XYZ file of C-alpha atoms in Angstrom:
696
model
C 124.665 -229.100 93.168
C 128.124 -230.537 93.245
C 129.125 -233.738 91.542
C 129.301 -235.766 94.802
C 125.737 -234.884 95.774
C 124.491 -235.712 92.264
C 126.113 -239.160 92.331
C 124.715 -239.964 95.796
C 121.226 -238.951 94.694
C 121.357 -241.292 91.738
C 122.651 -244.154 93.909
C 119.865 -243.672 96.445
C 117.273 -243.545 93.679
C 118.568 -246.754 92.109
C 118.718 -248.491 95.460
C 115.178 -247.366 96.279
C 113.895 -248.734 92.980
C 115.586 -252.072 93.704
C 114.015 -252.210 97.145
C 110.631 -251.346 95.695
C 110.842 -254.052 93.042
C 112.021 -256.571 95.642
C 109.119 -255.657 97.880
C 106.712 -255.986 94.945
C 108.078 -259.434 94.082
C 107.796 -260.571 97.697
C 104.256 -259.213 97.862
C 103.248 -261.022 94.692
C 104.824 -264.279 95.892
C 102.876 -264.058 99.109
C 99.711 -263.258 97.188
C 100.156 -266.233 94.872
C 101.134 -268.539 97.701
C 98.566 -267.630 100.293
C 95.723 -265.866 98.499
C 95.632 -267.536 95.045
C 97.424 -270.742 95.992
C 94.344 -272.963 95.964
C 93.291 -271.680 92.553
C 96.662 -272.313 90.892
C 97.058 -275.668 92.610
C 93.710 -276.798 91.263
C 94.578 -275.589 87.764
C 97.911 -277.416 87.925
C 96.200 -280.642 88.895
C 93.668 -280.285 86.078
C 96.314 -279.673 83.461
C 98.728 -282.396 84.574
C 96.362 -285.171 85.709
C 93.013 -286.496 84.619
C 90.555 -289.307 85.164
C 90.415 -291.605 82.137
C 87.362 -293.779 81.493
C 88.211 -297.476 81.346
C 85.962 -299.334 78.948
C 84.170 -302.280 80.544
C 84.375 -305.735 79.014
C 81.235 -306.034 76.902
C 78.826 -308.882 77.526
C 78.772 -311.993 75.381
C 76.174 -312.956 72.799
C 75.238 -316.637 72.797
C 73.260 -318.786 70.398
C 70.238 -320.724 71.642
C 72.390 -323.853 72.016
C 75.021 -322.042 74.103
C 77.591 -321.408 71.360
C 79.487 -318.126 71.638
C 78.549 -315.734 68.815
C 80.330 -312.592 70.055
C 82.684 -311.898 72.932
C 85.284 -309.411 74.161
C 88.874 -310.517 74.598
C 91.544 -308.483 76.412
C 94.169 -306.846 74.219
C 97.165 -304.982 75.616
C 99.299 -301.991 74.701
C 102.819 -302.249 76.130
C 104.795 -299.189 77.207
C 108.107 -298.840 79.065
C 109.383 -296.485 81.742
C 113.028 -295.967 80.705
C 113.931 -294.595 84.162
C 112.355 -297.359 86.261
C 114.062 -298.311 89.519
C 115.575 -301.558 88.267
C 117.348 -299.894 85.317
C 118.057 -296.499 86.843
C 121.767 -297.341 86.771
C 123.198 -296.878 83.248
C 125.457 -299.914 83.644
C 122.535 -302.262 84.326
C 120.494 -300.760 81.493
C 123.314 -301.081 78.946
C 124.034 -304.670 79.993
C 120.449 -305.849 79.482
C 118.876 -303.661 76.795
C 120.422 -305.595 73.908
C 119.168 -308.896 75.339
C 115.677 -307.416 75.586
C 115.905 -306.160 71.997
C 116.957 -309.604 70.741
C 114.077 -311.279 72.571
C 111.453 -308.866 71.207
C 112.860 -309.117 67.681
C 112.829 -312.899 67.764
C 109.337 -313.061 69.293
C 107.509 -310.615 67.030
C 109.795 -310.491 63.994
C 108.623 -307.000 63.083
C 111.927 -305.189 63.748
C 115.540 -306.223 63.958
C 117.300 -306.426 67.319
C 119.382 -303.400 66.284
C 116.233 -301.327 65.669
C 114.721 -302.252 69.012
C 117.980 -301.452 70.782
C 118.257 -298.064 69.071
C 114.635 -297.182 69.990
C 115.226 -298.012 73.655
C 118.561 -296.165 73.842
C 117.097 -293.044 72.190
C 114.143 -293.155 74.575
C 116.603 -293.462 77.479
C 118.441 -290.345 76.341
C 115.122 -288.473 76.202
C 114.234 -289.725 79.680
C 110.977 -291.169 78.331
C 108.693 -292.540 81.027
C 106.080 -293.939 78.619
C 107.845 -295.346 75.550
C 105.637 -297.418 73.212
C 106.849 -301.012 72.857
C 103.999 -302.830 71.108
C 100.259 -302.521 70.420
C 97.650 -305.310 70.158
C 99.375 -307.844 72.373
C 97.406 -310.929 73.465
C 97.317 -312.248 76.998
C 99.426 -315.266 76.048
C 102.049 -312.985 74.484
C 101.996 -310.768 77.553
C 102.782 -313.743 79.813
C 105.815 -314.569 77.665
C 107.019 -310.953 77.473
C 106.994 -310.582 81.258
C 109.819 -313.171 81.317
C 112.099 -311.145 78.999
C 115.251 -309.390 80.307
C 114.552 -306.142 82.240
C 110.813 -306.874 82.247
C 111.468 -309.867 84.522
C 112.789 -307.549 87.245
C 109.260 -307.062 88.507
C 106.162 -304.960 88.137
C 107.830 -301.644 88.991
C 111.577 -302.238 88.640
C 111.329 -303.565 85.085
C 109.468 -300.507 83.792
C 106.844 -302.491 81.830
C 103.559 -300.577 81.689
C 100.536 -302.591 80.528
C 97.419 -300.798 79.251
C 94.474 -303.163 78.801
C 91.931 -302.700 76.040
C 89.021 -304.890 74.902
C 88.599 -306.209 71.378
C 85.310 -307.606 70.060
C 85.581 -310.887 68.171
C 83.095 -313.225 66.454
C 84.228 -316.830 67.035
C 82.183 -318.015 64.043
C 83.354 -315.048 61.943
C 80.714 -314.326 59.276
C 78.037 -316.534 60.823
C 74.948 -314.362 61.520
C 77.242 -311.321 61.302
C 74.554 -308.805 60.373
C 72.130 -310.091 63.006
C 74.805 -309.890 65.698
C 75.658 -306.382 64.503
C 78.410 -304.174 65.884
C 79.144 -301.156 68.052
C 80.783 -298.219 66.333
C 81.013 -294.726 67.796
C 81.002 -293.284 64.269
C 77.716 -294.979 63.335
C 74.681 -293.169 64.718
C 72.072 -295.858 64.052
C 72.279 -299.077 66.071
C 73.110 -302.253 64.155
C 71.886 -305.732 65.102
C 71.789 -307.133 68.619
C 74.991 -305.272 69.551
C 73.253 -301.989 68.865
C 69.776 -302.821 70.132
C 70.994 -304.115 73.504
C 74.013 -301.846 73.941
C 72.717 -300.567 77.287
C 72.953 -304.124 78.641
C 76.035 -305.339 76.776
C 78.222 -302.266 77.329
C 78.428 -302.538 81.105
C 79.654 -299.614 83.209
C 82.982 -297.906 82.583
C 85.592 -297.540 85.307
C 88.007 -294.654 85.986
C 91.790 -294.396 86.300
C 94.070 -291.484 87.191
C 96.606 -290.481 84.511
C 99.441 -287.946 84.463
C 100.429 -285.861 81.467
C 103.970 -286.484 80.283
C 106.218 -284.599 77.880
C 104.892 -284.563 74.353
C 101.260 -284.652 75.478
C 101.313 -288.374 76.359
C 99.143 -289.497 79.279
C 100.548 -292.200 81.555
C 98.581 -294.135 84.206
C 99.699 -293.196 87.697
C 99.054 -296.745 88.884
C 98.220 -300.023 87.199
C 95.032 -300.603 89.127
C 91.795 -298.862 88.261
C 90.605 -296.472 90.939
C 87.032 -297.400 89.997
C 86.845 -300.873 88.486
C 84.659 -301.290 85.380
C 81.514 -303.443 85.578
C 81.227 -306.076 82.862
C 78.219 -306.052 80.555
C 75.349 -308.527 80.621
C 75.117 -311.517 78.293
C 72.532 -311.882 75.544
C 70.983 -315.291 74.805
C 69.812 -315.148 71.205
C 67.465 -317.537 69.401
C 69.977 -318.312 66.640
C 70.950 -321.956 66.145
C 74.560 -322.107 64.944
C 74.118 -325.279 62.894
C 70.959 -324.037 61.181
C 72.591 -320.667 60.567
C 75.516 -322.358 58.847
C 73.152 -324.434 56.698
C 71.146 -321.335 55.693
C 74.180 -319.226 54.785
C 75.862 -322.015 52.835
C 72.758 -322.876 50.817
C 71.968 -319.224 50.058
C 75.501 -318.273 49.036
C 75.822 -321.311 46.776
C 72.607 -320.420 44.914
C 73.497 -316.717 44.672
C 76.759 -317.677 42.989
C 75.045 -320.142 40.658
C 72.278 -317.730 39.599
C 74.624 -314.699 39.492
C 72.156 -312.788 41.642
C 72.632 -309.380 43.242
C 71.536 -310.223 46.771
C 69.390 -312.576 48.808
C 67.994 -313.415 52.216
C 66.887 -316.469 54.174
C 64.931 -316.622 57.453
C 64.174 -319.784 59.430
C 61.669 -319.397 62.249
C 60.135 -321.735 64.804
C 56.385 -321.827 64.228
C 54.979 -321.927 67.759
C 57.361 -319.476 69.422
C 58.355 -317.177 66.565
C 61.998 -317.646 67.563
C 64.299 -316.960 64.618
C 66.709 -319.878 64.286
C 68.646 -318.523 61.304
C 68.766 -315.334 59.254
C 71.175 -314.842 56.356
C 71.678 -311.776 54.155
C 74.192 -311.653 51.314
C 75.114 -308.851 48.912
C 77.319 -309.228 45.847
C 80.521 -307.206 46.191
C 82.439 -305.621 43.269
C 84.940 -308.500 43.292
C 82.142 -311.055 42.874
C 82.152 -312.356 46.450
C 79.162 -312.157 48.783
C 79.123 -310.470 52.179
C 76.546 -309.426 54.775
C 76.266 -305.689 54.178
C 72.537 -305.052 54.564
C 69.782 -306.804 56.497
C 67.334 -307.475 53.671
C 65.354 -309.817 55.916
C 63.988 -306.985 58.078
C 64.690 -303.866 56.003
C 64.376 -305.023 52.379
C 60.950 -303.719 51.371
C 59.866 -305.100 47.978
C 56.781 -306.170 46.043
C 56.235 -309.701 47.416
C 54.827 -311.074 44.180
C 52.910 -314.354 44.125
C 53.679 -315.273 47.739
C 51.066 -312.620 48.563
C 48.369 -314.707 46.858
C 47.982 -316.500 50.184
C 46.420 -313.319 51.598
C 44.258 -312.761 48.506
C 42.750 -316.249 48.514
C 42.326 -316.174 52.284
C 40.232 -313.021 51.977
C 38.155 -314.568 49.172
C 37.504 -317.756 51.134
C 36.795 -315.915 54.375
C 34.193 -313.714 52.661
C 32.704 -316.773 50.881
C 33.365 -315.221 47.496
C 34.792 -318.495 46.201
C 35.491 -322.046 47.298
C 38.431 -324.265 46.411
C 36.280 -326.020 43.799
C 35.084 -322.796 42.124
C 36.069 -322.760 38.443
C 38.002 -319.809 37.035
C 39.642 -318.882 33.700
C 43.424 -318.456 33.601
C 43.577 -316.678 30.270
C 44.625 -313.040 29.789
C 42.682 -310.647 32.027
C 42.472 -307.103 30.613
C 42.125 -304.104 32.910
C 42.228 -300.445 31.846
C 45.714 -299.647 30.603
C 47.108 -303.138 31.187
C 46.556 -306.839 30.518
C 47.383 -309.317 33.266
C 48.944 -312.514 31.915
C 50.417 -315.706 33.304
C 54.114 -316.011 32.536
C 53.745 -319.721 31.739
C 50.660 -319.145 29.596
C 47.047 -320.079 30.237
C 46.157 -323.498 31.671
C 42.505 -323.066 30.726
C 39.520 -323.125 33.039
C 40.512 -324.721 36.328
C 39.467 -324.858 39.976
C 40.532 -322.167 42.422
C 42.761 -324.732 44.137
C 44.504 -325.566 40.863
C 44.849 -321.868 39.974
C 46.593 -321.296 43.314
C 48.824 -324.334 42.917
C 49.894 -323.259 39.421
C 50.203 -319.618 40.548
C 47.927 -318.008 37.969
C 48.132 -314.204 38.112
C 45.160 -313.724 35.799
C 42.904 -315.956 37.903
C 43.531 -314.251 41.250
C 43.386 -310.760 39.714
C 40.012 -311.593 38.135
C 38.612 -313.119 41.338
C 39.676 -310.253 43.614
C 38.691 -307.512 41.183
C 35.216 -308.886 40.453
C 34.559 -309.805 44.097
C 35.571 -306.461 45.634
C 35.229 -303.980 42.775
C 32.173 -302.333 44.318
C 33.630 -302.318 47.822
C 37.396 -302.219 47.427
C 38.084 -301.274 51.040
C 36.607 -304.598 52.152
C 39.626 -306.347 50.663
C 42.175 -303.966 52.164
C 40.381 -304.138 55.524
C 41.431 -307.777 55.705
C 45.065 -306.792 55.159
C 44.844 -304.151 57.859
C 43.121 -306.542 60.275
C 46.048 -308.905 59.725
C 48.362 -305.965 60.608
C 50.268 -306.329 57.329
C 50.512 -302.531 57.176
C 52.233 -302.238 60.571
C 55.727 -302.732 61.897
C 56.108 -305.753 64.147
C 58.233 -304.044 66.800
C 61.259 -306.269 66.377
C 64.004 -306.631 68.967
C 66.641 -305.455 66.502
C 66.648 -302.041 64.773
C 66.128 -301.305 61.111
C 62.664 -302.735 60.450
C 61.180 -301.150 57.336
C 57.703 -299.635 57.393
C 55.336 -301.849 55.351
C 53.425 -300.113 52.584
C 49.910 -301.466 52.015
C 47.540 -299.161 50.178
C 43.845 -298.578 50.744
C 41.242 -296.668 48.661
C 41.852 -293.495 50.711
C 45.441 -293.187 49.480
C 46.067 -290.614 46.765
C 47.991 -293.163 44.690
C 45.050 -295.586 44.653
C 43.752 -296.275 41.151
C 40.220 -297.680 41.259
C 40.755 -299.626 38.039
C 44.302 -300.963 38.438
C 45.421 -301.043 42.089
C 43.071 -303.747 43.392
C 43.741 -306.411 40.713
C 47.495 -305.764 40.862
C 47.535 -306.030 44.645
C 45.847 -309.412 44.276
C 49.074 -310.968 42.985
C 51.548 -309.007 45.086
C 52.201 -305.628 43.445
C 51.631 -301.992 44.483
C 52.798 -302.736 48.036
C 56.058 -303.071 49.954
C 56.674 -305.896 52.432
C 59.861 -307.281 53.951
C 60.696 -311.004 53.781
C 60.219 -311.306 57.553
C 56.797 -309.676 57.337
C 55.732 -312.148 54.666
C 57.147 -315.063 56.642
C 55.237 -314.048 59.783
C 51.980 -314.309 57.810
C 52.802 -317.800 56.523
C 53.920 -318.739 60.012
C 50.451 -317.808 61.273
C 48.880 -320.284 58.842
C 51.232 -322.984 60.103
C 50.478 -321.949 63.714
C 46.736 -322.643 63.385
C 45.960 -319.008 62.661
C 47.931 -317.409 65.498
C 50.289 -314.668 64.328
C 53.265 -313.958 66.587
C 56.100 -311.466 66.517
C 59.484 -312.869 65.465
C 61.855 -313.210 68.434
C 65.629 -312.726 68.227
C 66.550 -312.627 71.949
C 65.331 -315.120 74.570
C 66.842 -313.596 77.686
C 69.501 -311.382 79.239
C 71.817 -312.750 81.917
C 74.309 -311.194 84.291
C 76.778 -313.450 86.076
C 74.710 -316.442 85.008
C 71.472 -315.086 86.495
C 68.531 -314.150 84.287
C 67.649 -310.475 84.665
C 65.107 -310.279 81.843
C 63.270 -312.928 79.822
C 61.371 -312.192 76.602
C 58.097 -313.957 75.870
C 56.451 -314.533 72.515
C 54.098 -311.666 71.712
C 50.856 -312.330 69.841
C 49.949 -309.967 66.999
C 46.679 -311.634 65.988
C 45.087 -314.468 67.941
C 43.211 -315.825 64.914
C 43.701 -314.499 61.395
C 40.787 -316.431 59.898
C 38.234 -319.151 60.579
C 39.293 -322.769 61.005
C 37.468 -323.707 57.812
C 39.375 -321.146 55.754
C 42.612 -322.053 57.492
C 42.233 -325.737 56.673
C 41.572 -324.969 53.010
C 44.594 -322.662 52.772
C 46.828 -325.288 54.382
C 45.658 -327.868 51.834
C 46.255 -325.428 48.972
C 49.768 -324.660 50.211
C 50.533 -328.382 50.385
C 49.126 -328.753 46.880
C 51.641 -326.205 45.550
C 54.432 -328.608 46.520
C 52.771 -331.894 45.594
C 50.936 -330.821 42.423
C 51.860 -327.272 41.533
C 54.745 -324.888 40.906
C 56.899 -326.274 43.729
C 56.645 -329.940 42.817
C 59.859 -330.259 40.811
C 62.238 -328.368 43.122
C 60.698 -328.376 46.618
C 58.832 -331.663 47.070
C 60.409 -334.134 49.507
C 59.429 -337.822 49.792
C 60.619 -337.861 53.439
C 58.286 -335.235 54.894
C 55.499 -332.896 53.845
C 56.229 -329.309 52.825
C 53.689 -326.526 52.345
C 54.458 -323.202 50.685
C 54.144 -320.868 47.751
C 56.409 -319.631 44.983
C 56.695 -315.941 44.204
C 58.219 -314.372 41.105
C 57.970 -310.573 41.030
C 59.298 -307.969 38.647
C 61.190 -305.385 40.680
C 60.806 -301.675 39.951
C 64.056 -299.819 39.189
C 63.961 -296.689 41.341
C 62.269 -293.835 39.437
C 62.359 -295.676 36.120
C 59.615 -298.047 37.189
C 58.968 -301.447 35.628
C 59.703 -300.362 32.048
C 63.453 -300.162 32.570
C 65.755 -303.177 32.370
C 63.772 -306.084 33.786
C 64.831 -307.289 37.214
C 63.119 -310.063 39.118
C 62.821 -311.259 42.659
C 62.369 -314.998 43.200
C 61.040 -316.265 46.517
C 59.598 -319.308 48.191
C 57.812 -319.103 51.531
C 56.388 -322.003 53.506
C 56.675 -324.368 56.442
C 57.489 -327.981 57.319
C 56.583 -330.702 58.193
C 53.203 -329.684 56.828
C 51.247 -332.251 58.867
C 52.746 -330.964 62.135
C 54.582 -327.699 61.407
C 57.657 -326.854 63.449
C 59.589 -324.447 61.198
C 58.611 -321.761 58.724
C 61.110 -320.609 56.117
C 61.414 -317.967 53.419
C 64.036 -317.678 50.687
C 64.320 -314.472 48.636
C 66.814 -314.023 45.780
C 66.959 -310.681 43.993
C 67.981 -310.030 40.384
C 69.187 -313.508 39.370
C 70.803 -313.636 35.923
C 70.707 -317.402 35.478
C 66.925 -317.958 35.392
C 64.360 -316.014 37.377
C 61.386 -318.275 38.101
C 60.939 -318.743 41.834
C 60.591 -322.526 41.727
C 63.997 -323.079 40.125
C 65.827 -320.166 41.792
C 64.513 -320.054 45.385
C 63.025 -323.560 45.560
C 66.327 -325.515 45.727
C 67.543 -323.360 48.618
C 64.315 -323.959 50.532
C 64.528 -327.708 49.920
C 68.202 -327.964 50.939
C 67.671 -326.069 54.191
C 64.477 -327.971 55.027
C 66.156 -331.336 54.376
C 69.133 -330.580 56.612
C 67.061 -329.063 59.409
C 64.656 -332.008 59.342
C 67.508 -334.508 59.410
C 69.269 -332.830 62.341
C 66.260 -332.019 64.542
C 65.710 -335.139 66.647
C 62.622 -333.629 68.282
C 60.756 -333.487 65.003
C 58.169 -336.188 64.435
C 60.005 -338.478 62.089
C 58.419 -341.821 61.184
C 60.301 -344.678 62.897
C 61.406 -347.708 60.924
C 59.010 -350.662 61.177
C 60.925 -353.599 62.621
C 59.827 -357.160 61.987
C 60.614 -360.151 64.187
C 62.264 -360.315 67.582
C 63.851 -357.009 68.547
C 65.527 -357.911 71.828
C 67.818 -360.644 73.022
C 66.282 -362.962 75.625
C 67.640 -362.229 79.069
C 70.419 -364.476 80.334
C 73.217 -364.413 82.880
C 76.881 -364.750 82.028
C 77.188 -368.409 82.909
C 78.005 -371.496 80.818
C 77.784 -370.293 77.214
C 77.638 -373.820 75.732
C 74.660 -374.681 77.870
C 72.979 -371.390 76.949
C 73.367 -372.009 73.215
C 72.049 -375.549 73.586
C 68.934 -374.316 75.401
C 68.292 -371.592 72.777
C 68.745 -374.107 69.971
C 66.225 -376.509 71.494
C 63.740 -373.712 72.045
C 64.206 -372.287 68.509
C 65.192 -368.828 69.788
C 67.285 -366.954 67.250
C 67.226 -363.204 66.768
C 69.238 -360.478 68.414
C 68.304 -357.753 65.925
C 65.311 -357.591 63.638
C 64.883 -356.739 60.006
C 63.872 -353.234 58.951
C 62.906 -354.471 55.490
C 59.249 -354.548 54.489
C 59.485 -358.216 53.386
C 58.874 -359.509 56.880
C 61.872 -361.837 56.734
C 64.089 -362.069 59.775
C 67.600 -361.620 58.407
C 69.488 -361.755 61.681
C 72.045 -364.519 61.906
C 71.337 -365.475 65.474
C 72.394 -364.584 68.983
C 75.431 -362.355 69.412
C 77.571 -364.172 71.955
C 81.124 -364.652 73.147
C 82.882 -366.607 75.864
C 83.107 -364.867 79.213
C 86.538 -363.498 80.020
C 87.439 -362.463 83.537
C 90.358 -360.368 84.596
C 92.813 -362.380 86.680
C 92.190 -361.881 90.373
C 88.783 -360.258 89.824
C 85.633 -361.830 91.351
C 82.759 -362.417 88.855
C 79.312 -361.097 89.741
C 77.085 -364.189 90.025
C 74.054 -362.603 91.699
C 70.885 -363.859 90.022
C 72.514 -366.942 88.461
C 71.551 -370.511 89.110
C 73.923 -372.794 91.014
C 75.382 -374.405 87.889
C 76.237 -371.106 86.233
C 77.568 -369.600 89.477
C 79.893 -372.556 90.097
C 81.000 -372.408 86.455
C 81.844 -368.681 86.622
C 83.572 -368.718 90.020
C 85.402 -371.953 89.315
C 86.784 -370.701 85.983
C 87.953 -367.546 87.782
C 90.001 -369.728 90.194
C 87.998 -369.456 93.418
C 86.703 -372.057 95.896
C 82.951 -371.905 96.456
C 80.848 -372.593 99.542
C 77.101 -372.930 98.892
C 74.124 -372.209 101.180
C 70.506 -372.790 100.177
C 68.985 -373.540 96.762
C 67.534 -371.621 93.812
C 69.233 -368.476 92.465
C 72.144 -366.611 94.011
C 70.927 -363.702 96.142
C 74.211 -362.739 97.822
C 77.909 -363.507 97.559
C 80.461 -362.996 100.339
C 82.831 -361.043 98.078
C 81.305 -358.356 95.858
C 81.643 -358.798 92.108
C 84.566 -356.844 90.715
C 86.631 -357.139 93.887
C 90.250 -358.213 93.485
C 91.356 -361.126 95.708
C 93.971 -363.859 95.148
C 93.112 -367.067 93.310
C 92.193 -369.975 95.574
C 90.306 -367.734 97.999
C 86.996 -369.019 99.379
C 83.750 -367.315 98.378
C 80.402 -368.141 99.979
C 77.248 -367.787 97.916
C 73.691 -367.891 99.291
C 70.836 -369.130 97.124
C 67.093 -368.709 97.554
């Protein structure tokens, strides 16, 4: 083969390979375009665009009096399209960017004008379509920013991109904070009303199309949501803002004074079970107190002497004792332990006195001797009162009560029963204990505590919650009456007299001082106490029940002096502010109203009153019976110039006096009292005008 043939062969081969590769490329392009086009188009759309969920504005939480406890406010993130139509020209951008930088710097004060300008110019060089300007901008700030240079060019020309977010705020800040709760994606268990009613409050999310930009940033394709979010429903709670403030203030003040570890207060309406206030405070490392844990519904502890209400109720109901039964209050030995009264023995006293003075030895002796041969009979009462069951509260976190019975493995036939009698070897929350006292105040009817009254959407009620009865009658009326008298006696004659008694209204309740076990170390470790007072007021017609629990106080530990002052302060302020409560009116002596008269001749009026001996306008509220008023409150009639006096009902003399002094001429028809006047009183007509009056 010659050289020419060899060269031509190689050229043809190379050309053939080029044609083959070209044909292959064309084939593949056609395949991608026509056969796989839909697949790759779909993948492109998925990777470059997406639907983003838009969080709905959460519903509000209101107090029972309509005050706003929690709400969502709009908060905005501001971005900027550096290549927007209004600033596409470099000359326009350069002329206005420094002015914009100066405005933002002066408004927020977080960066200098030079820094803002540099950020915008760098973003312009990078052709950024979604440059961050500012986070957490309020609506008021947004309105001002829209007027800044460049941004005032319009919605699209100015390049301002507004991304709305919702921020949850509590207008009253720490008020009822733990009860209100919060929503947190990182917290699995629901907290407070926010968590319990999240399905209502959250609303329904909307959707918005976004495009992926350089650097992995997603930018909304349009400002309007493609599917608008649906706002959440509103919750109407039972909390009273004023009572809540009173409860928190009183509790925190006493926790500071006693140097306690934590405490709780619950105020509940007797008839409905609606919780008007609930406060929980925990001491923080820096010595301040914050709401970190809901002790009211989750703080299981030995209730101590407040439980004696249940013990004596069982004894009275089974006719084991009566209020006049005599009992010793000296040391009561049981196997392995001697039960003593912390204040020492008060001798042999009646059951009523033993309850009022809170004798541990007396109640332990009475319960142990009465039920020793049939111990389950005592615990059956506790189970019939549902003290061993959860109440099914509207907010999460309720602790499981622990009330033993003889079938439990931990039951000691010699020790458990007498120690249960005065509130040990069991675990009850403050709210559980309060619900039992509330039943006594409610004529024996035990109801579930209520935290939410209703749920509303757009002002319309979609669900209303009714009071649920746990036990229609916890004991007989005879037993109930005796227990009510004994609870009143605690305040008037017993352990609550010094710190809880009020001369203004009757209070019934019981002190409770309990030694708290320290984890696995039991009661033999460093002694810690829980002081509590549980009761209701006014005792003669109960409207509110209240419990105060203070744990591990360092400055004293007896319940009367630690928890009692808090109870008294809250009760006083609630009583004073509740106008619906039956408060005794002042007894007025003497005349309480001013005799009726028309605004005629004042001199003549005074002369008539003087002759008749009529004096008082107001009466005395003093018990002496003396009328201390100084006489009739009176002043000369003054009429606005050009205004017609109203003389309807006056006699002729007074009518002529009034109209004449006002500068009008009078024409009279008939006799007696004025029934009509030609110009209505209060009308403005010139002086000297004629007015006709008709008398009958």
